[in-house]
Coordinates of N, CA and C in Angstrom, one line a residue:
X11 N 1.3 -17.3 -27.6 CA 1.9 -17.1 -26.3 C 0.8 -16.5 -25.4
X12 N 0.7 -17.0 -24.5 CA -0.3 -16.4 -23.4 C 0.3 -15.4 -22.6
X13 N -0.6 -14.3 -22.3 CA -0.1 -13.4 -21.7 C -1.0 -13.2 -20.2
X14 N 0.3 -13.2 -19.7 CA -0.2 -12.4 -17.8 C -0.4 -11.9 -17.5
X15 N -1.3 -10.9 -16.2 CA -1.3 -9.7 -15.5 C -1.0 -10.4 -14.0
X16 N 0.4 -8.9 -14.2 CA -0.1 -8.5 -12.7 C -0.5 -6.9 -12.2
X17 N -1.6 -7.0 -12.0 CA -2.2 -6.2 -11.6 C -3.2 -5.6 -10.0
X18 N -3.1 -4.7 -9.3 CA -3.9 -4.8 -8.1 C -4.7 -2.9 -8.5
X19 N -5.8 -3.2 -7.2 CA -6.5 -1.8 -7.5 C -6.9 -1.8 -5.9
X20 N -6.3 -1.1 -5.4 CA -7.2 -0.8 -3.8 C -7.5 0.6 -3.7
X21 N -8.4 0.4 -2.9 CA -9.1 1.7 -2.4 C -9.4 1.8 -0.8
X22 N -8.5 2.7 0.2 CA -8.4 2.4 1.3 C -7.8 3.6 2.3
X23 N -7.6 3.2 3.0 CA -7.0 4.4 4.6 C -5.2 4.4 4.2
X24 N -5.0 5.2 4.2 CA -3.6 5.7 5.1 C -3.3 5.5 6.4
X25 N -2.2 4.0 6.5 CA -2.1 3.9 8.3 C -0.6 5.3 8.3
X26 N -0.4 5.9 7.9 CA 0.8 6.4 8.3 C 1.0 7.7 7.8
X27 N 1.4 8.8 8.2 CA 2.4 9.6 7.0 C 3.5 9.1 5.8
X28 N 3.3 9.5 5.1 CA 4.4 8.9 3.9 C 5.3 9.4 4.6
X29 N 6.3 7.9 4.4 CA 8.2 8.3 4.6 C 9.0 9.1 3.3
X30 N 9.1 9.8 2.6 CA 9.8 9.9 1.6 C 11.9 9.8 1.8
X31 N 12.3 8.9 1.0 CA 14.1 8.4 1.5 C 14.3 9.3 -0.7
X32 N 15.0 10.2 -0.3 CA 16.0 10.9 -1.1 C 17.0 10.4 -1.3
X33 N 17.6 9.6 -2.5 CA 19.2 9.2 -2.7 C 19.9 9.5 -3.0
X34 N 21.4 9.6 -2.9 CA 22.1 10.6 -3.8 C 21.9 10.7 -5.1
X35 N 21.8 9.6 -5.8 CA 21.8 10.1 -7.3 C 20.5 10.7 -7.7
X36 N 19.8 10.9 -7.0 CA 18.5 11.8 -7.0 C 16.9 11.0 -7.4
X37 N 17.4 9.8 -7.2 CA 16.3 8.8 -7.1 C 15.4 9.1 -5.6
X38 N 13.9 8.8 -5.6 CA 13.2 8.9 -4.2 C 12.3 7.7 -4.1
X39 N 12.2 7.5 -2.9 CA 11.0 6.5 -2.2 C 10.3 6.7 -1.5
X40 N 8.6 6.4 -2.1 CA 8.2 6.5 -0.7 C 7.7 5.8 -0.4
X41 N 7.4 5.5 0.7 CA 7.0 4.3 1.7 C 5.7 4.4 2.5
X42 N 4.4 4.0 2.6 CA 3.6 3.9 3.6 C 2.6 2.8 3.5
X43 N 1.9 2.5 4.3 CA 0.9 1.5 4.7 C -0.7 2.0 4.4
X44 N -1.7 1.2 3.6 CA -2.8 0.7 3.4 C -3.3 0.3 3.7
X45 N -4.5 0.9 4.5 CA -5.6 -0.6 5.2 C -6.8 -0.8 4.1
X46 N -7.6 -2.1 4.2 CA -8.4 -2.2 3.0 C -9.5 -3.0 4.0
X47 N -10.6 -2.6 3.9 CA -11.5 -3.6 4.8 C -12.6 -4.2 4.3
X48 N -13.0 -5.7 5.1 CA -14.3 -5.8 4.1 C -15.2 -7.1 5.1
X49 N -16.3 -6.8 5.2 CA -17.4 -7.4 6.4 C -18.1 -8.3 5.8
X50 N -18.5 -9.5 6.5 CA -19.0 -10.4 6.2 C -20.0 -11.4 7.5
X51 N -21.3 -11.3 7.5 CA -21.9 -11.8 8.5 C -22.1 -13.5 8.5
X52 N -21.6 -14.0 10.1 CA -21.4 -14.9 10.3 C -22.6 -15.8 10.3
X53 N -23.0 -17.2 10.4 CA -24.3 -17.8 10.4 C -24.9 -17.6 11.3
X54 N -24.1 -16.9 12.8 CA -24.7 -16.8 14.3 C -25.6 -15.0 14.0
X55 N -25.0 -14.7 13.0 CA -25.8 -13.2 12.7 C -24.7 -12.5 13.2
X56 N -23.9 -12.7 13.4 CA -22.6 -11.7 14.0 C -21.7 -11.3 12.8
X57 N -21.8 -9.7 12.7 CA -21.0 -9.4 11.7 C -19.4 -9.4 11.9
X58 N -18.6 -9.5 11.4 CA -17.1 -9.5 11.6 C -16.5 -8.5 10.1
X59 N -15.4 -7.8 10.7 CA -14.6 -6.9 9.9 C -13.1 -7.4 10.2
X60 N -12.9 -7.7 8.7 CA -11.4 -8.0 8.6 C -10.8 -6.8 7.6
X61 N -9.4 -6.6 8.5 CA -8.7 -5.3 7.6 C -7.3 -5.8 7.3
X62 N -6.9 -5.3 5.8 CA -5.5 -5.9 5.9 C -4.9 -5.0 5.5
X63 N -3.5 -5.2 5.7 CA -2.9 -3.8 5.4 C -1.4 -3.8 4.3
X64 N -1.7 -3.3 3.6 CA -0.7 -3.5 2.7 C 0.7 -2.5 2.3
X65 N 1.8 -2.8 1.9 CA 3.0 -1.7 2.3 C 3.1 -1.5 0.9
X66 N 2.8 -0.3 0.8 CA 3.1 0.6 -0.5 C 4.3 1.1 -1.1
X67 N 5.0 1.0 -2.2 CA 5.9 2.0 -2.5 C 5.8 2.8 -3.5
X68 N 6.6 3.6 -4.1 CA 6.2 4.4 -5.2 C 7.6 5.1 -5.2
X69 N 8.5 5.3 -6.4 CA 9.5 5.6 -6.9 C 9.7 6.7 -8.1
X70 N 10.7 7.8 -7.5 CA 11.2 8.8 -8.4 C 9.7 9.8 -8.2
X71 N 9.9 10.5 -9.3 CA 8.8 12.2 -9.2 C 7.6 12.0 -8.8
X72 N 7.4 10.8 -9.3 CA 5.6 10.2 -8.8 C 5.8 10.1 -7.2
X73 N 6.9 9.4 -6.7 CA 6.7 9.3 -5.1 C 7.0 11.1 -4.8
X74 N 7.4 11.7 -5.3 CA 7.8 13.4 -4.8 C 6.2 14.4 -4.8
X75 N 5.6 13.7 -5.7 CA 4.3 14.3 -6.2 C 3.2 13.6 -5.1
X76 N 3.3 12.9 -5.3 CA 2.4 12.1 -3.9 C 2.4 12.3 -2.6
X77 N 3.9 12.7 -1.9 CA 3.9 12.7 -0.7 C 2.9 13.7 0.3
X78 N 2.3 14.7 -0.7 CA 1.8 15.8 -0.1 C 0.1 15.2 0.3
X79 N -0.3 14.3 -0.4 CA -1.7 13.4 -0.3 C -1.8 12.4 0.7
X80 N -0.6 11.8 0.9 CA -0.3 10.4 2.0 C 0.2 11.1 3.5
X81 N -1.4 11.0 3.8 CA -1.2 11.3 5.4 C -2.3 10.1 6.0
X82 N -1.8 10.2 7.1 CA -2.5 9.4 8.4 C -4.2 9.0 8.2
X83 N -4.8 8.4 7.3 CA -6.1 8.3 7.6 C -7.2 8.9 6.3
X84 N -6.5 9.9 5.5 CA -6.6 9.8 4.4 C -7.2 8.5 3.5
X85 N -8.2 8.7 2.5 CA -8.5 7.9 1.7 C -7.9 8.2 0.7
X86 N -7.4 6.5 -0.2 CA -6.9 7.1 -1.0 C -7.1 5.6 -2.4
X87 N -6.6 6.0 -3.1 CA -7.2 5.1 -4.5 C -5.8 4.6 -5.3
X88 N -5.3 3.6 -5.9 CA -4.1 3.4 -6.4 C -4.6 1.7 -7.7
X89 N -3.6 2.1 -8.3 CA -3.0 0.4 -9.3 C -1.9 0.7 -9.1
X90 N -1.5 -0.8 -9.0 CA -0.2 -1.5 -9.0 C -0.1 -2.9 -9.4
X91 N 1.2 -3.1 -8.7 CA 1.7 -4.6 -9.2 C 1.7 -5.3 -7.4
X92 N 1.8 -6.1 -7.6 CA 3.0 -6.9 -6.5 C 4.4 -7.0 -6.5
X93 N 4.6 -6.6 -5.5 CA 6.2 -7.1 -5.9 C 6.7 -7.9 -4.5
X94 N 7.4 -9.2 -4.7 CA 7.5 -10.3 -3.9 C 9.3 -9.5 -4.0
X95 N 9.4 -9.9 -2.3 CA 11.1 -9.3 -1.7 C 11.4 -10.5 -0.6
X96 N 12.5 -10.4 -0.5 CA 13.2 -11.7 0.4 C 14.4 -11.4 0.4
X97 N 14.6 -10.8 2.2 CA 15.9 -10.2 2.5 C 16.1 -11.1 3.9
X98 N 17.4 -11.3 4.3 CA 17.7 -11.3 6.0 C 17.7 -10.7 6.7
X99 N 17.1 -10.9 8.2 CA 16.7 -9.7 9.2 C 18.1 -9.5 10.1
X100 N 18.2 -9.1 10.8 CA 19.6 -8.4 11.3 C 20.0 -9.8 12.2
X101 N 18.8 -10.7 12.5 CA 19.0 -11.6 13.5 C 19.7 -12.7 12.4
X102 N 19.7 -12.7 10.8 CA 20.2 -13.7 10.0 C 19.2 -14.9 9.7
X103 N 17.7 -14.3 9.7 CA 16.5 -14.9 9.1 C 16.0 -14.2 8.0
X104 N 15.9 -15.8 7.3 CA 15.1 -15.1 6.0 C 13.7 -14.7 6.2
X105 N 13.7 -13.6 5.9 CA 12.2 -13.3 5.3 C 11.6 -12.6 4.4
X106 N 10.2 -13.3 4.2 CA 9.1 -12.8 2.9 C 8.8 -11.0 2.7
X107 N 8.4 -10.5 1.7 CA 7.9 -9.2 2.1 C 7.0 -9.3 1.1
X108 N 5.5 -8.8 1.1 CA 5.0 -8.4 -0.3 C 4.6 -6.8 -0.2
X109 N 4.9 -6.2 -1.4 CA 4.3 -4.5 -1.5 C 3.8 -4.5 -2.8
X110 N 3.3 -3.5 -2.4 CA 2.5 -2.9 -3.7 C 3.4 -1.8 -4.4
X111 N 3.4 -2.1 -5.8 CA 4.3 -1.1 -6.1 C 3.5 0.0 -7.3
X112 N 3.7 1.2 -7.5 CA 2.4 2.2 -7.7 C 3.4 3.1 -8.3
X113 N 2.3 4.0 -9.3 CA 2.8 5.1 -9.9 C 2.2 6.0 -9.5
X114 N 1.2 6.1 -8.9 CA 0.2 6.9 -8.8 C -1.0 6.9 -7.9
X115 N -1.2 8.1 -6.9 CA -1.9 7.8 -6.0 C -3.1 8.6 -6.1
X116 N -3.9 8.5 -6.1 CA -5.1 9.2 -5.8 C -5.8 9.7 -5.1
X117 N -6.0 10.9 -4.2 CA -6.7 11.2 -3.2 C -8.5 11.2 -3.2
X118 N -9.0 10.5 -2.3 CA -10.4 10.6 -2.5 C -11.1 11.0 -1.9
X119 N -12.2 12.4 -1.9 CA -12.9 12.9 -0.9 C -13.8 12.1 -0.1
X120 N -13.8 12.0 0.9 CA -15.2 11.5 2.0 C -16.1 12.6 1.8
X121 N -17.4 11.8 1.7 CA -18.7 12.0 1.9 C -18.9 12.4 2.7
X122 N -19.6 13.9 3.2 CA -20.0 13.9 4.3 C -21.8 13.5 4.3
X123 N -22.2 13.1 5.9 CA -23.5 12.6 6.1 C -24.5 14.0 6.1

């Protein structure tokens, strides 16, 4: 039997404060956004920077433990999975979602010059 991964590793900015959503049965979420960037020069010699941004989750004590790291602009370090979602919007359109789904976040110091 052949075996799969799914696996991701970014290393990137915090676009947001973490949301943290408390449930009643005492389950938590947290929620925020990843930017990841990466440059590549064109044949005219013009460099270009593409950034993509990726929506994070993290669930139960790990997202409670994390929230205090996930702020606005922060670097930060993670593994995960993908996880592929497909809901209707309020308007009664389907749509795609992809997130990264994480146990664990990592804060990373910046270098100073």
């Amino acid at each position: 039997m052949n075996a799969t991964v799914n696996k991701v590793e970014l290393l990137g900015y915090a676009g947001m404060n973490a949301e943290l959503v408390e449930f009643e049965k005492g389950n938590a979420l947290l929620k925020f956004s990843l930017a990841t960037s990466e440059s590549y020069q064109k044949s005219s010699g013009e460099w270009v920077k593409n950034t993509t941004w990726h929506n994070i989750v993290m669930w139960g004590e790990a997202a409670r433990k994390a929230l205090p790291s996930v702020t606005k602009g922060a670097k930060l370090q993670l593994q995960g999975k993908i996880v592929n979602q497909t809901y209707t919007d309020k308007d009664g359109v389907k749509r795609h979602m992809c997130k990264i789904q994480t146990e664990a976040v990592e804060p990373i110091a910046e270098e100073k010059e």
